[in-house]
Every structure is written in C-alpha cells, then in structure tokens.
XYZ file of C-alpha atoms in Angstrom:
231
model
C -9.157 -7.218 -13.544
C -8.989 -9.153 -10.283
C -10.811 -7.882 -7.198
C -10.972 -9.398 -3.741
C -12.470 -8.559 -0.374
C -10.580 -9.808 2.652
C -11.088 -10.294 6.375
C -8.898 -9.202 9.260
C -7.662 -12.781 9.616
C -6.448 -12.780 5.999
C -3.952 -10.026 6.842
C -2.013 -11.819 9.603
C -1.391 -8.630 11.574
C 0.534 -8.849 14.818
C 0.379 -6.440 17.733
C 4.122 -5.934 17.326
C 3.595 -4.506 13.833
C 1.068 -2.038 15.182
C 3.346 -0.957 18.031
C 6.155 -0.450 15.525
C 3.915 1.751 13.391
C 2.985 3.716 16.521
C 6.662 4.533 16.994
C 7.606 2.086 19.739
C 10.087 0.195 17.562
C 10.710 -3.219 19.101
C 9.440 -2.093 22.516
C 6.038 -2.800 24.046
C 3.957 0.227 25.137
C 2.559 0.561 28.630
C -0.374 -1.525 29.799
C -3.005 1.140 29.128
C -1.971 1.506 25.473
C -1.848 -2.264 25.022
C -5.347 -2.555 26.487
C -6.717 0.243 24.266
C -5.101 -1.301 21.189
C -6.571 -4.746 21.823
C -10.008 -3.249 22.521
C -9.925 -1.271 19.267
C -8.747 -4.275 17.275
C -11.564 -6.432 18.627
C -14.061 -3.875 17.337
C -12.261 -3.304 14.041
C -12.411 -7.026 13.295
C -16.215 -6.858 13.333
C -16.521 -4.016 10.807
C -13.420 -4.399 8.633
C -13.708 -5.085 4.900
C -10.294 -4.511 3.268
C -10.155 -4.808 -0.517
C -7.673 -4.956 -3.341
C -7.896 -4.791 -7.114
C -5.310 -5.161 -9.847
C -4.994 -5.687 -13.575
C -2.045 -6.472 -15.842
C -1.170 -4.489 -18.949
C 1.550 -4.073 -21.543
C 3.776 -1.044 -21.240
C 6.841 0.641 -22.675
C 9.420 1.976 -20.233
C 11.926 4.622 -21.281
C 14.828 4.587 -18.850
C 16.361 7.654 -20.465
C 13.224 9.778 -20.076
C 12.234 7.936 -16.855
C 8.722 7.347 -18.137
C 6.316 4.455 -18.514
C 3.686 4.424 -21.272
C 0.808 2.038 -20.601
C -2.966 1.900 -21.033
C -2.911 5.106 -23.079
C -1.089 7.123 -20.417
C 2.468 8.354 -19.968
C 3.680 8.210 -16.376
C 6.708 10.252 -15.315
C 7.900 7.746 -12.747
C 11.321 9.229 -12.074
C 14.822 7.821 -12.072
C 14.564 5.599 -9.003
C 11.414 3.746 -10.043
C 12.516 3.552 -13.654
C 15.689 1.798 -12.577
C 13.831 -0.614 -10.277
C 11.377 -1.574 -13.055
C 14.221 -2.475 -15.428
C 13.601 -5.772 -17.221
C 9.828 -5.723 -16.758
C 7.831 -7.296 -19.561
C 4.380 -6.276 -18.292
C 2.993 -4.171 -15.464
C 0.393 -4.600 -12.740
C -1.715 -1.601 -11.738
C -3.241 -1.921 -8.270
C -5.311 -0.364 -5.518
C -5.528 -1.735 -1.971
C -7.473 -0.218 0.907
C -8.391 -0.752 4.542
C -11.899 0.023 3.324
C -14.717 2.525 3.596
C -15.933 0.894 6.816
C -12.635 1.582 8.556
C -12.643 5.170 7.300
C -16.113 5.662 8.798
C -14.880 4.221 12.097
C -11.984 6.689 12.141
C -14.398 9.570 11.526
C -16.548 8.359 14.406
C -13.528 8.371 16.725
C -12.636 11.899 15.613
C -16.146 13.092 16.426
C -15.685 11.789 19.974
C -12.349 13.575 20.351
C -10.550 10.684 22.051
C -6.997 11.456 20.952
C -5.508 8.194 22.236
C -7.980 6.065 20.280
C -7.554 8.300 17.226
C -3.785 7.837 17.333
C -4.015 4.063 17.753
C -6.598 3.727 14.966
C -4.439 5.805 12.616
C -1.511 3.461 13.204
C -3.718 0.391 12.803
C -5.074 1.795 9.530
C -1.601 2.263 8.070
C -0.760 -1.355 8.867
C -4.091 -2.543 7.447
C -3.503 -0.792 4.123
C 0.037 -2.103 3.731
C -0.887 -5.643 4.737
C -3.780 -5.603 2.271
C -1.302 -4.599 -0.424
C 0.977 -7.447 0.728
C -1.866 -9.945 0.241
C -2.493 -8.401 -3.174
C 1.134 -9.090 -4.097
C 0.766 -12.712 -2.987
C -2.307 -13.093 -5.184
C -0.443 -11.519 -8.094
C 2.525 -13.844 -7.631
C 0.264 -16.905 -7.753
C -0.777 -15.815 -11.240
C 2.822 -15.231 -12.261
C 4.032 -18.616 -11.011
C 2.465 -20.412 -13.966
C 4.624 -18.298 -16.310
C 7.775 -18.589 -14.247
C 7.682 -14.829 -13.718
C 8.463 -12.689 -10.688
C 7.542 -9.161 -9.667
C 9.298 -6.028 -8.459
C 8.504 -3.964 -5.402
C 5.338 -1.924 -5.606
C 5.721 1.792 -6.347
C 3.203 4.542 -5.691
C 2.620 8.117 -6.865
C 4.051 10.495 -4.288
C 7.140 8.375 -3.593
C 10.623 8.024 -5.066
C 10.236 10.968 -7.439
C 6.848 10.005 -8.913
C 4.620 13.058 -8.441
C 1.352 12.457 -6.604
C -0.586 14.412 -9.257
C -0.278 11.400 -11.579
C -2.566 9.508 -9.235
C -5.404 10.752 -11.445
C -3.864 9.146 -14.523
C -3.256 5.948 -12.601
C -6.881 5.688 -11.496
C -8.132 6.481 -15.002
C -6.482 3.291 -16.289
C -8.821 1.073 -14.263
C -11.814 -0.316 -16.167
C -14.142 0.694 -13.307
C -14.656 4.014 -11.563
C -13.442 4.227 -7.965
C -11.784 0.786 -7.765
C -12.345 -0.833 -4.348
C -14.502 2.181 -3.464
C -11.443 4.447 -3.408
C -11.988 7.991 -4.683
C -9.569 10.832 -5.357
C -9.804 14.334 -3.945
C -9.047 17.428 -6.012
C -5.487 17.282 -4.661
C -5.047 13.654 -5.809
C -5.277 12.147 -2.321
C -7.112 8.874 -1.842
C -10.279 8.433 0.211
C -10.344 6.215 2.232
C -7.040 7.679 3.370
C -5.712 4.282 4.418
C -5.227 3.102 0.851
C -2.283 2.229 -1.385
C -2.066 2.410 -5.171
C 0.618 2.060 -7.782
C 2.413 -0.154 -10.255
C 4.508 -3.312 -10.118
C 6.895 -4.591 -12.773
C 6.486 -8.193 -13.963
C 8.753 -10.550 -15.857
C 11.279 -13.347 -15.775
C 14.195 -10.969 -15.264
C 12.997 -8.714 -12.437
C 13.438 -8.915 -8.710
C 11.978 -7.639 -5.484
C 14.575 -6.075 -3.217
C 14.741 -4.633 0.265
C 13.619 -1.024 0.174
C 16.808 1.056 -0.112
C 16.182 4.354 1.659
C 19.569 5.614 0.543
C 18.219 5.857 -3.000
C 15.312 8.119 -2.051
C 15.115 11.554 -0.437
C 11.502 11.289 0.784
C 11.990 11.598 4.556
C 8.388 10.772 5.553
C 8.178 7.422 3.747
C 6.696 4.747 6.021
C 9.529 2.401 5.031
C 12.007 4.654 6.849
C 10.201 3.977 10.115
C 11.268 0.362 10.177
C 14.242 -0.175 12.477
C 17.235 -1.977 11.067
C 17.884 -5.546 12.170
C 21.036 -4.350 13.892
C 19.360 -1.601 15.928
C-alpha cells in the first residue's frame, strides 16, 4: 500500500476552480467574495494536510452480472462502471481526503455561524478532495509507466449505479483501519466529509475518458457542474 501526505502547493489549485465549484462558472464573484476566499485560503494553507492511499490487487470482473470480485469481496458496481472497467487486468483501491485538519476547521466555522465563510470553505473542501485524488492518480500512473500500463477513470460508491452501502466493503479491503484517517458513519458516509474513495481499472488495454454525463442518471454528481467548453 502506498500512502502520501501532501501540501496545498502540491495540489495546484486555482481560484478559478474554486469559483467554478461555488457556482460562478467562468465568471468572477464580487470583490467581497474574492477577498473572503483569498483570506480563507491563506489560513487553510497553514493547517492543511491532505492525504491519499492506494493499493493494487487482482480482481475478476463479470460484465454480465456487473460485479467485481477482489480482495475477498464482491462489489456490485453496476452496468456503467462495469463497462468502463472493461479490459482491466488489475485494480487500484484508493482513498483521498482533504484531511482531518480541514474538517476541524469547517466545524469551527460552523460554530461561529458565518454562512459566507461556511459556503466558501465547503466549496474549497470539495476542490481539495478532488485535487488530492488527482495527485493520487498521477502517483499511480508513475508506477504503471514501467509496465506500459494505463488506468481508467476513478469510480466511487454512490455514483453511476454503485450503491453507497458498499463503501463498507471497500474500506474493509484496506490493510489498515481508517486509511488516511477516514472513518465511515453508520450510513456509509465518509468522515472527513471532503474525501473520495473508490476503484480504478489498470492495464495495457484500458483508457481514461471524459466523464460522460449522458451515461449516468445521478443529477447531483459534481462532474455535472462543470460547464462545457462551448458554453
């Protein structure tokens, strides 16, 4: 298993990405929001400790049953993910998180009741988690390069027909308890909330594609919030 702790600078986050997550699209918010965002980021940089962890395992995918058997578990990943993992020879299981420190900062903001700061921090946290997962993918690909392999998109419980309840099975595959300090609630939600987990297909005959929202009926997926290049 590979684990890594990152810094804010490792994530290469731009203000534009945060504004997009906040719902401004390609527009810039007003001066007060920009000022609040920069102030929050300057503080977040001093406390942030994002982490990721992944391991690689053999697995058997059944495209008829839309399942993946790996590490002693059977995952009912659904038709969409099953199709996207086609051709995989092995699988990476991962967790990435903005970190416990960021979660504690969010709780502190909530106790103060400053709704503007709470909203900005929530958007920043979503970007932090996804960018940490992006860095995880880069680290994974460096390992795969020596084999001439590639990887698929990452897929998480709760998306594309994979029920969130299988988050428990996913976490049980890790050789350590609470990887990256991430715990599960009784309803299979991750704490810290700003965390990402899932699987990635690996092999010499797989590919990573643009997320195709037309294939999925999950309306709240963060990928749907990205404006098209033509908009």
